Coordinates of C-alpha atoms in Angstrom, one line a residue:
X1 CA -31.1 2.6 -11.1
X2 CA -27.7 1.2 -11.9
X3 CA -24.9 1.3 -9.2
X4 CA -21.9 3.2 -10.7
X5 CA -19.5 2.0 -8.0
X6 CA -18.3 -1.2 -9.7
X7 CA -17.2 0.8 -12.8
X8 CA -15.9 3.7 -10.8
X9 CA -12.2 4.5 -11.0
X10 CA -10.0 4.2 -8.0
X11 CA -10.0 8.0 -7.7
X12 CA -13.8 8.0 -7.6
X13 CA -13.9 5.4 -4.9
X14 CA -11.4 7.4 -2.8
X15 CA -13.5 10.5 -3.2
X16 CA -16.4 8.5 -1.7
X17 CA -14.4 7.8 1.5
X18 CA -14.3 4.2 0.5
X19 CA -10.5 3.7 0.0
X20 CA -9.2 0.2 0.4
X21 CA -5.5 -0.2 1.4
X22 CA -3.6 -3.4 1.2
X23 CA -0.9 -3.4 3.9
X24 CA 1.9 -5.9 3.7
X25 CA 4.5 -6.2 6.5
X26 CA 6.1 -9.2 8.1
X27 CA 6.2 -7.5 11.5
X28 CA 3.0 -8.2 13.5
X29 CA 3.6 -5.1 15.6
X30 CA 4.0 -2.9 12.5
X31 CA 0.9 -4.5 10.9
X32 CA -1.3 -3.9 14.0
X33 CA -0.1 -0.3 14.4
X34 CA -0.7 0.7 10.8
X35 CA -3.9 -1.2 10.4
X36 CA -5.4 0.1 13.6
X37 CA -4.5 3.7 12.8
X38 CA -5.8 3.5 9.2
X39 CA -9.0 1.8 10.2
X40 CA -9.6 4.5 12.8
X41 CA -9.5 7.1 10.0
X42 CA -12.1 5.2 8.1
X43 CA -10.0 3.3 5.6
X44 CA -10.7 -0.3 4.7
X45 CA -7.5 -2.2 5.4
X46 CA -6.6 -5.7 4.1
X47 CA -3.5 -7.2 5.7
X48 CA -0.8 -9.5 4.2
X49 CA 2.0 -11.2 6.2
X50 CA 4.6 -11.0 3.5
X51 CA 5.1 -10.0 -0.1
X52 CA 4.0 -13.3 -1.6
X53 CA 0.7 -13.1 0.3
X54 CA 0.3 -9.5 -0.8
X55 CA 0.9 -10.4 -4.5
X56 CA -1.9 -13.0 -4.3
X57 CA -4.3 -10.6 -2.6
X58 CA -3.8 -7.7 -5.0
X59 CA -6.0 -9.2 -7.7
X60 CA -8.7 -10.4 -5.3
X61 CA -8.9 -7.2 -3.2
X62 CA -8.2 -4.6 -6.0
X63 CA -7.0 -2.0 -3.5
X64 CA -6.8 1.8 -4.0
X65 CA -3.3 1.8 -2.4
X66 CA -0.5 -0.6 -1.5
X67 CA 1.6 -0.1 1.6
X68 CA 4.6 -2.5 1.3
X69 CA 7.4 -3.2 3.7
X70 CA 10.7 -3.2 1.9
X71 CA 12.2 -6.1 3.8
X72 CA 9.7 -8.9 3.7
X73 CA 10.6 -12.6 3.2
X74 CA 9.8 -14.5 -0.1
X75 CA 9.1 -11.2 -2.0
X76 CA 10.1 -7.8 -0.6
X77 CA 8.1 -4.7 -1.2
X78 CA 10.3 -3.5 -4.1
X79 CA 9.7 -6.9 -5.9
X80 CA 5.9 -6.8 -5.2
X81 CA 5.7 -3.3 -6.5
X82 CA 7.5 -4.0 -9.7
X83 CA 5.4 -7.1 -10.4
X84 CA 2.1 -5.4 -9.7
X85 CA 3.0 -2.4 -11.8
X86 CA 3.6 -4.7 -14.8
X87 CA 0.2 -6.4 -14.4
X88 CA -2.6 -5.2 -16.8
X89 CA -4.8 -2.6 -15.1
X90 CA -2.5 -2.0 -12.2
X91 CA 0.1 0.4 -13.6
X92 CA -1.6 3.5 -12.0
X93 CA -2.1 1.8 -8.6
X94 CA -0.3 4.0 -6.0
X95 CA 2.3 2.2 -4.0
X96 CA 4.2 3.4 -0.9
X97 CA 7.3 1.5 0.3
X98 CA 7.8 1.3 4.0
X99 CA 11.6 1.1 4.4
X100 CA 13.8 0.4 7.4
X101 CA 16.8 2.1 5.7
X102 CA 15.0 5.3 4.6
X103 CA 18.1 6.6 2.8
X104 CA 18.7 7.6 -0.8
X105 CA 19.2 4.0 -1.9
X106 CA 15.8 2.9 -0.7
X107 CA 14.1 5.9 -2.3
X108 CA 15.8 5.3 -5.6
X109 CA 15.0 1.6 -5.5
X110 CA 11.4 2.4 -4.7
X111 CA 11.0 4.8 -7.6
X112 CA 12.6 2.3 -10.0
X113 CA 10.1 -0.3 -8.9
X114 CA 7.3 2.1 -9.6
X115 CA 6.5 3.4 -6.1
X116 CA 5.1 6.9 -5.6
X117 CA 7.1 7.3 -2.4
X118 CA 9.1 5.7 0.3
X119 CA 8.3 6.2 4.0
X120 CA 11.2 5.7 6.4
X121 CA 10.7 3.4 9.4
X122 CA 10.0 4.0 12.2
X123 CA 7.4 6.5 11.2
X124 CA 4.9 8.5 13.3
X125 CA 1.1 8.2 13.0
X126 CA 1.0 11.6 11.3
X127 CA 3.7 10.7 8.8
X128 CA 1.8 7.6 7.8
X129 CA -1.6 9.3 7.6
X130 CA -0.1 12.2 5.6
X131 CA 1.7 9.8 3.2
X132 CA -1.4 7.7 2.7
X133 CA -3.6 10.8 2.1
X134 CA -1.1 12.2 -0.4
X135 CA -0.8 9.0 -2.3
X136 CA -4.5 8.5 -2.6
X137 CA -5.1 12.2 -3.6
X138 CA -2.4 12.0 -6.3
X139 CA -3.7 8.7 -7.6

């Protein structure tokens, strides 16, 4: 019998509780908090230390969701989002920007880059989990 998983769409993989999240944040504390929380909920989490590392990992990991800090060195989350969205096969990949500013400017900039939503930092565990679930469900 052939395994349908390699050809399954991201939405199909998510429905099988096999969602992979690529998390990029330059803060070790934020990375540990978010990764631990998401892994405890059964998500597979890959971690990048900054936007440049995340951009390189996207193609190797092929995640179901990107969580990108807005203020990373080398490439910020907005830049990574815009670059990934232009890559063949990644236009529909859901992206959530994690922003320190959380205001209208950050939300507009996130949308212009191609992000589904912008989550203001600091966020609670429930806010992160609800945002991730919504982004994966809508994807």
